[in-house]
């Protein structure tokens, strides 16, 4: 496959660190030093499906195709107001496409899992042009009284249109079941037969454990992919990493012995938007004219599961 268009959409409400200081025992200094974040876009009146649709339509326009050309939609999503149908179905109706659709939940790694699935489907000849959307509202999963977690997240959607091509140089997906490290549990409807105890709980995250695992797994994925492709770290123009925390990005940069010019970031302005983060950053680079034909890019993400996804792509647009 090759990427031929990108798009993004974020909620209008911007929540600064100073705004968080108003109701949490926190400080702008603590948040900036520990995470690199200064503000984040947070859903207020918007619906996630509308942001996802806006990102999708922008990607389709950027690709120079029409919704009628899309013959499969994959949407990466962890939560939204609909349990069913999947967000991909809602996007399909909203953009006026007619193709089959599926949602995938691989937590923050979901956009890269979805790109990999799109490549497989194109290779199998079952689809030619695929819309991949990552839409997330992690601010709805956290306890807004808990300063250790709610300051970290933002909401948004990113999208890419992919079609036949050979720009995916390599990809690597891993999953290690480690649910105790990061999870979010909600209750379902009661029935007359339920005897087990159920309790809805906001997202739990062991921040230090996630930090260590993220740095080690992302560096390992990237090194493996570079070795397999016979590339050196400096051959990659940009490492487009999951924007979870500036210190994680800096640590991965250090592991690869590169300078930060290879690591574009937007975590300062968006916070952690889960699987949407890589898609949003890719769109920013594309629309800012930072990507040239022939550039090699690494995408790499990690998240609950514990899942990781990484790929090397050549920019062909
Ligand atoms: N403001 C002020 N103080 C705070 C805040 C806050 N918002 N949050 C925690 N603290 C305090 C703690 O209570 C603690 O105080 P104590 O020393 O008196 O006990 C102190 O700051 C240090 O807390 P730590 O948790 O040890 O801080 P740490 O340096 O580890 O940073 C952080 C925490 C930012 C969560 C870090 O561990 C991290 O980034 N982890 C990775 C998280 C991540 O990337 N998650 C996403 C990946 S998966 C996904 O995207 C869903």
Short mmCIF file of C-alpha atoms and ligand atoms in Angstrom, two decimals:
data_model
loop_
_atom_site.label_atom_id
_atom_site.label_comp_id
_atom_site.label_asym_id
_atom_site.label_seq_id
_atom_site.Cartn_x
_atom_site.Cartn_y
_atom_site.Cartn_z
CA UNK A 1 0.00 0.00 0.00
CA UNK A 2 0.92 3.64 -0.12
CA UNK A 3 -0.59 6.64 1.68
CA UNK A 4 -2.18 9.11 -0.74
CA UNK A 5 -4.03 11.47 1.62
CA UNK A 6 -4.32 12.49 5.27
CA UNK A 7 -6.71 14.50 7.44
CA UNK A 8 -7.42 15.44 11.05
CA UNK A 9 -10.02 17.06 13.29
CA UNK A 10 -9.82 18.16 16.91
CA UNK A 11 -12.40 19.48 19.38
CA UNK A 12 -12.70 23.26 19.66
CA UNK A 13 -12.22 23.41 23.44
CA UNK A 14 -8.58 23.93 24.43
CA UNK A 15 -7.78 23.16 28.06
CA UNK A 16 -4.52 24.73 29.22
CA UNK A 17 -2.44 23.64 32.19
CA UNK A 18 -3.53 26.84 33.94
CA UNK A 19 -7.18 25.77 33.54
CA UNK A 20 -6.35 22.45 35.23
CA UNK A 21 -4.69 24.32 38.12
CA UNK A 22 -8.13 25.83 38.85
CA UNK A 23 -9.60 22.52 40.07
CA UNK A 24 -6.66 20.15 40.62
CA UNK A 25 -3.71 20.17 43.00
CA UNK A 26 -1.29 20.48 40.06
CA UNK A 27 0.88 23.07 38.34
CA UNK A 28 1.79 24.10 34.84
CA UNK A 29 5.43 23.51 35.80
CA UNK A 30 4.82 19.89 36.94
CA UNK A 31 2.83 19.01 33.82
CA UNK A 32 5.32 20.61 31.42
CA UNK A 33 8.37 19.05 33.10
CA UNK A 34 6.93 15.52 33.41
CA UNK A 35 5.00 15.34 30.13
CA UNK A 36 5.90 18.23 27.80
CA UNK A 37 2.21 19.16 27.58
CA UNK A 38 0.96 22.76 27.74
CA UNK A 39 -2.60 22.25 26.49
CA UNK A 40 -4.94 19.66 25.01
CA UNK A 41 -8.16 19.66 22.91
CA UNK A 42 -11.04 18.18 24.91
CA UNK A 43 -14.47 17.14 23.66
CA UNK A 44 -17.30 19.33 25.00
CA UNK A 45 -20.25 19.67 22.60
CA UNK A 46 -18.80 17.58 19.74
CA UNK A 47 -19.53 13.95 19.04
CA UNK A 48 -16.54 11.77 18.26
CA UNK A 49 -18.18 10.42 15.11
CA UNK A 50 -18.39 13.96 13.72
CA UNK A 51 -14.67 14.54 14.31
CA UNK A 52 -13.92 11.16 12.72
CA UNK A 53 -16.05 12.05 9.69
CA UNK A 54 -14.39 15.45 9.32
CA UNK A 55 -10.91 13.86 9.43
CA UNK A 56 -12.04 11.21 6.90
CA UNK A 57 -13.44 13.75 4.43
CA UNK A 58 -10.27 15.84 4.64
CA UNK A 59 -8.13 12.75 3.95
CA UNK A 60 -10.33 11.80 0.98
CA UNK A 61 -10.06 15.32 -0.45
CA UNK A 62 -6.30 15.36 0.16
CA UNK A 63 -6.02 12.02 -1.67
CA UNK A 64 -7.90 13.36 -4.69
CA UNK A 65 -10.47 10.56 -4.57
CA UNK A 66 -14.20 10.49 -3.75
CA UNK A 67 -16.13 8.48 -1.13
CA UNK A 68 -17.34 6.27 -4.01
CA UNK A 69 -13.70 5.17 -4.56
CA UNK A 70 -13.36 3.88 -0.98
CA UNK A 71 -13.87 0.11 -0.90
CA UNK A 72 -13.12 -0.62 2.77
CA UNK A 73 -13.07 1.44 5.98
CA UNK A 74 -11.07 0.53 9.10
CA UNK A 75 -11.57 2.66 12.20
CA UNK A 76 -9.26 2.43 15.20
CA UNK A 77 -11.15 3.32 18.38
CA UNK A 78 -11.07 2.42 22.06
CA UNK A 79 -14.29 4.07 23.28
CA UNK A 80 -17.05 6.31 22.01
CA UNK A 81 -20.71 6.69 22.89
CA UNK A 82 -21.72 3.79 20.64
CA UNK A 83 -20.92 0.26 21.74
CA UNK A 84 -22.50 -0.80 18.47
CA UNK A 85 -22.51 -0.16 15.57
CA UNK A 86 -18.81 0.46 15.07
CA UNK A 87 -17.64 4.01 14.36
CA UNK A 88 -16.54 2.86 10.90
CA UNK A 89 -20.22 2.20 10.01
CA UNK A 90 -21.23 5.67 11.18
CA UNK A 91 -18.39 7.25 9.16
CA UNK A 92 -19.44 5.23 6.09
CA UNK A 93 -22.96 6.63 6.22
CA UNK A 94 -21.82 10.17 6.95
CA UNK A 95 -19.39 10.32 4.00
CA UNK A 96 -21.73 8.47 1.63
CA UNK A 97 -19.50 5.46 0.96
CA UNK A 98 -20.93 2.01 0.22
CA UNK A 99 -18.14 -0.36 1.28
CA UNK A 100 -17.65 -2.90 4.09
CA UNK A 101 -16.39 -1.46 7.39
CA UNK A 102 -14.75 -2.69 10.56
CA UNK A 103 -13.52 -1.23 13.86
CA UNK A 104 -10.28 -2.28 15.52
CA UNK A 105 -9.27 -1.76 19.14
CA UNK A 106 -5.53 -2.15 19.65
CA UNK A 107 -5.45 0.78 22.10
CA UNK A 108 -2.91 3.48 21.22
CA UNK A 109 -1.24 1.24 18.61
CA UNK A 110 -4.50 0.96 16.65
CA UNK A 111 -3.69 3.26 13.72
CA UNK A 112 -0.60 1.19 12.87
CA UNK A 113 -2.52 -2.10 13.27
CA UNK A 114 -5.16 -0.66 10.92
CA UNK A 115 -2.56 0.38 8.31
CA UNK A 116 -1.09 -3.13 8.46
CA UNK A 117 -4.57 -4.68 8.00
CA UNK A 118 -5.20 -2.34 5.06
CA UNK A 119 -1.95 -3.48 3.44
CA UNK A 120 -3.00 -7.14 3.84
CA UNK A 121 -6.41 -6.48 2.31
CA UNK A 122 -4.91 -4.65 -0.65
CA UNK A 123 -2.30 -7.41 -1.15
CA UNK A 124 -5.06 -10.04 -1.12
CA UNK A 125 -6.79 -8.18 -3.95
CA UNK A 126 -9.96 -7.72 -1.89
CA UNK A 127 -9.74 -3.92 -1.83
CA UNK A 128 -7.96 -1.20 -3.74
CA UNK A 129 -8.52 2.05 -1.86
CA UNK A 130 -9.02 1.99 1.91
CA UNK A 131 -9.92 4.71 4.41
CA UNK A 132 -8.14 4.30 7.75
CA UNK A 133 -9.44 6.49 10.59
CA UNK A 134 -8.24 6.71 14.20
CA UNK A 135 -10.73 8.52 16.45
CA UNK A 136 -10.41 8.69 20.21
CA UNK A 137 -11.86 10.41 23.26
CA UNK A 138 -9.67 9.19 26.13
CA UNK A 139 -10.73 12.20 28.23
CA UNK A 140 -14.00 10.27 28.76
CA UNK A 141 -12.18 7.31 30.33
CA UNK A 142 -10.35 9.07 33.14
CA UNK A 143 -11.23 10.35 36.60
CA UNK A 144 -11.07 14.15 36.36
CA UNK A 145 -10.43 14.34 40.12
CA UNK A 146 -7.23 12.29 39.76
CA UNK A 147 -4.37 14.65 38.88
CA UNK A 148 -2.04 11.78 38.07
CA UNK A 149 -4.05 10.75 35.00
CA UNK A 150 -6.54 13.34 33.71
CA UNK A 151 -3.87 15.90 32.78
CA UNK A 152 -2.34 13.47 30.27
CA UNK A 153 -5.06 13.11 27.65
CA UNK A 154 -6.73 14.95 24.78
CA UNK A 155 -9.29 13.98 22.12
CA UNK A 156 -9.15 13.96 18.33
CA UNK A 157 -9.26 12.10 15.04
CA UNK A 158 -6.78 11.47 12.25
CA UNK A 159 -7.24 9.68 8.95
CA UNK A 160 -5.34 8.37 5.94
CA UNK A 161 -6.39 7.06 2.55
CA UNK A 162 -4.23 4.23 1.26
CA UNK A 163 -4.19 2.51 -2.11
CA UNK A 164 -2.16 -0.01 -4.11
CA UNK A 165 1.58 0.60 -3.92
CA UNK A 166 4.78 -0.71 -2.38
CA UNK A 167 5.54 2.04 0.14
CA UNK A 168 5.21 -0.14 3.25
CA UNK A 169 8.84 -1.17 3.72
CA UNK A 170 8.20 -3.19 6.88
CA UNK A 171 5.86 -3.52 9.82
CA UNK A 172 5.96 -5.13 13.25
CA UNK A 173 3.05 -5.72 15.62
CA UNK A 174 3.41 -7.21 19.11
CA UNK A 175 1.04 -7.95 21.98
CA UNK A 176 1.92 -9.06 25.50
CA UNK A 177 -1.09 -9.56 27.77
CA UNK A 178 -0.43 -7.18 30.66
CA UNK A 179 -3.88 -5.98 31.63
CA UNK A 180 -2.86 -5.08 35.20
CA UNK A 181 -0.67 -2.26 33.88
CA UNK A 182 -3.33 -0.23 32.05
CA UNK A 183 -7.08 -0.83 31.79
CA UNK A 184 -10.52 0.77 31.83
CA UNK A 185 -13.55 -1.24 32.93
CA UNK A 186 -17.21 -0.32 32.54
CA UNK A 187 -20.39 -2.18 33.47
CA UNK A 188 -22.97 -3.55 31.05
CA UNK A 189 -26.78 -3.64 31.42
CA UNK A 190 -28.02 -5.72 34.37
CA UNK A 191 -29.91 -8.95 33.67
CA UNK A 192 -32.01 -11.12 36.04
CA UNK A 193 -29.20 -13.72 35.92
CA UNK A 194 -26.07 -11.76 36.75
CA UNK A 195 -24.56 -12.97 40.01
CA UNK A 196 -20.98 -11.74 39.62
CA UNK A 197 -19.94 -8.42 41.10
CA UNK A 198 -19.30 -5.69 38.57
CA UNK A 199 -17.92 -2.25 39.13
CA UNK A 200 -17.29 0.56 36.64
CA UNK A 201 -13.89 2.13 37.24
CA UNK A 202 -12.09 4.96 35.50
CA UNK A 203 -8.89 4.24 33.63
CA UNK A 204 -6.09 2.79 35.74
CA UNK A 205 -2.52 3.25 34.61
CA UNK A 206 0.77 2.37 36.27
CA UNK A 207 2.58 5.37 34.76
CA UNK A 208 6.14 4.29 35.59
CA UNK A 209 5.62 0.76 34.29
CA UNK A 210 4.05 2.09 31.07
CA UNK A 211 6.92 4.57 30.68
CA UNK A 212 9.61 1.87 30.90
CA UNK A 213 7.76 -0.61 28.72
CA UNK A 214 7.02 2.07 26.10
CA UNK A 215 10.64 3.16 25.74
CA UNK A 216 12.00 -0.39 25.59
CA UNK A 217 9.36 -1.79 23.23
CA UNK A 218 9.31 1.13 20.82
CA UNK A 219 13.14 1.22 20.56
CA UNK A 220 13.18 -2.56 20.05
CA UNK A 221 10.49 -2.41 17.31
CA UNK A 222 12.30 0.38 15.50
CA UNK A 223 15.72 -1.33 15.66
CA UNK A 224 14.23 -4.62 14.42
CA UNK A 225 12.54 -2.91 11.49
CA UNK A 226 15.66 -0.91 10.56
CA UNK A 227 17.80 -4.10 10.65
CA UNK A 228 15.30 -6.02 8.54
CA UNK A 229 15.25 -3.22 5.97
CA UNK A 230 19.05 -2.73 6.02
CA UNK A 231 18.66 0.89 7.12
CA UNK A 232 20.52 3.04 9.65
CA UNK A 233 18.63 5.24 12.15
CA UNK A 234 19.75 8.40 10.30
CA UNK A 235 18.24 7.11 7.01
CA UNK A 236 14.81 7.90 8.45
CA UNK A 237 13.65 11.48 7.89
CA UNK A 238 11.06 11.45 10.68
CA UNK A 239 10.15 9.14 13.54
CA UNK A 240 6.44 9.77 14.03
CA UNK A 241 5.93 8.36 17.51
CA UNK A 242 2.83 8.00 19.67
CA UNK A 243 2.56 11.37 21.44
CA UNK A 244 2.11 10.04 24.98
CA UNK A 245 4.81 11.96 26.78
CA UNK A 246 7.73 14.16 25.62
CA UNK A 247 10.12 12.33 27.94
CA UNK A 248 9.26 8.97 26.34
CA UNK A 249 9.95 10.46 22.89
CA UNK A 250 13.27 11.94 24.09
CA UNK A 251 14.27 8.60 25.64
CA UNK A 252 13.58 6.72 22.39
CA UNK A 253 15.53 9.40 20.49
CA UNK A 254 18.44 8.83 22.90
CA UNK A 255 18.30 5.04 22.43
CA UNK A 256 18.68 5.54 18.67
CA UNK A 257 21.53 8.06 19.21
CA UNK A 258 19.86 10.67 17.02
CA UNK A 259 19.03 14.31 17.60
CA UNK A 260 15.47 15.53 18.08
CA UNK A 261 15.30 17.01 14.54
CA UNK A 262 14.22 13.49 13.45
CA UNK A 263 11.41 13.45 16.04
CA UNK A 264 8.58 15.87 15.25
CA UNK A 265 6.19 16.33 18.18
CA UNK A 266 2.85 17.95 18.91
CA UNK A 267 2.24 16.51 22.38
CA UNK A 268 2.58 20.04 23.81
CA UNK A 269 -0.67 21.08 22.11
CA UNK A 270 -2.75 17.89 21.93
CA UNK A 271 -1.77 15.73 24.91
CA UNK A 272 -2.10 11.97 24.45
CA UNK A 273 -4.88 11.32 21.92
CA UNK A 274 -4.41 7.53 21.99
CA UNK A 275 -4.37 5.92 18.53
CA UNK A 276 -5.24 9.22 16.84
CA UNK A 277 -1.91 10.77 17.82
CA UNK A 278 0.28 9.26 15.07
CA UNK A 279 -2.39 9.98 12.43
CA UNK A 280 -2.79 13.60 13.58
CA UNK A 281 0.98 14.21 13.56
CA UNK A 282 1.33 12.60 10.11
CA UNK A 283 -1.36 14.94 8.78
CA UNK A 284 0.32 17.99 10.33
CA UNK A 285 3.62 17.11 8.64
CA UNK A 286 1.88 16.45 5.33
CA UNK A 287 -0.10 19.70 5.35
CA UNK A 288 2.86 21.76 6.56
CA UNK A 289 4.82 20.58 3.49
CA UNK A 290 7.45 18.82 5.62
CA UNK A 291 7.25 15.52 3.71
CA UNK A 292 9.03 15.05 0.38
CA UNK A 293 8.58 12.23 -2.10
CA UNK A 294 11.05 9.46 -1.24
CA UNK A 295 11.33 10.35 2.48
CA UNK A 296 11.45 7.31 4.73
CA UNK A 297 9.26 7.58 7.83
CA UNK A 298 8.91 5.39 10.90
CA UNK A 299 5.55 5.27 12.69
CA UNK A 300 5.67 3.70 16.16
CA UNK A 301 3.10 3.42 18.95
CA UNK A 302 2.43 1.49 22.16
CA UNK A 303 -0.53 1.14 24.45
CA UNK A 304 -2.85 -0.90 26.61
CA UNK A 305 -2.68 -4.61 26.04
CA UNK A 306 0.31 -4.19 26.06
CA UNK A 307 0.33 -3.64 22.31
CA UNK A 308 2.99 -2.14 20.08
CA UNK A 309 2.89 -1.34 16.40
CA UNK A 310 5.61 0.11 14.19
CA UNK A 311 6.21 0.44 10.47
CA UNK A 312 8.57 2.02 7.98
CA UNK A 313 6.91 3.73 5.04
CA UNK A 314 8.18 5.65 2.07
CA UNK A 315 6.35 8.91 1.39
CA UNK A 316 5.18 8.76 -2.21
CA UNK A 317 2.68 11.61 -2.41
N1 LIG B 1 0.49 17.40 39.32
C1 LIG B 1 1.29 17.47 40.38
N2 LIG B 1 1.82 16.38 40.98
C2 LIG B 1 1.49 15.18 40.46
C3 LIG B 1 0.64 15.06 39.36
C4 LIG B 1 0.12 16.23 38.78
N3 LIG B 1 -0.69 16.22 37.71
N4 LIG B 1 0.49 13.74 39.07
C5 LIG B 1 1.24 13.06 39.97
N5 LIG B 1 1.84 13.94 40.81
C6 LIG B 1 2.74 13.65 41.93
C7 LIG B 1 2.58 12.28 42.49
O1 LIG B 1 1.52 12.25 43.42
C8 LIG B 1 3.92 12.04 43.12
O2 LIG B 1 3.97 12.69 44.35
P1 LIG B 1 4.75 12.05 45.61
O3 LIG B 1 6.18 11.97 45.16
O4 LIG B 1 4.47 13.02 46.69
O5 LIG B 1 4.14 10.70 45.81
C9 LIG B 1 4.89 12.75 42.18
O6 LIG B 1 4.09 13.70 41.43
C10 LIG B 1 5.60 11.84 41.21
O7 LIG B 1 4.65 11.01 40.59
P2 LIG B 1 5.09 9.90 39.55
O8 LIG B 1 3.90 9.14 39.12
O9 LIG B 1 6.24 9.14 40.09
O10 LIG B 1 5.62 10.83 38.37
P3 LIG B 1 6.37 10.41 37.06
O11 LIG B 1 7.60 11.20 36.93
O12 LIG B 1 6.46 8.90 36.90
O13 LIG B 1 5.38 10.94 35.94
C11 LIG B 1 3.72 10.19 34.40
C12 LIG B 1 4.08 10.43 35.84
C13 LIG B 1 3.75 11.51 33.66
C14 LIG B 1 2.33 9.56 34.30
C15 LIG B 1 4.78 9.24 33.78
O14 LIG B 1 4.93 8.10 34.59
C16 LIG B 1 4.41 8.80 32.41
O15 LIG B 1 4.37 9.59 31.48
N6 LIG B 1 4.16 7.50 32.19
C17 LIG B 1 3.77 7.00 30.92
C18 LIG B 1 2.34 7.28 30.71
C19 LIG B 1 1.93 7.04 29.30
O16 LIG B 1 2.68 7.28 28.38
N7 LIG B 1 0.74 6.58 29.13
C20 LIG B 1 0.19 6.42 27.89
C21 LIG B 1 0.61 5.21 27.17
S1 LIG B 1 -0.68 4.16 26.86
C22 LIG B 1 -1.86 5.12 26.35
O17 LIG B 1 -1.58 6.00 25.56
C23 LIG B 1 -3.21 4.94 26.85
#
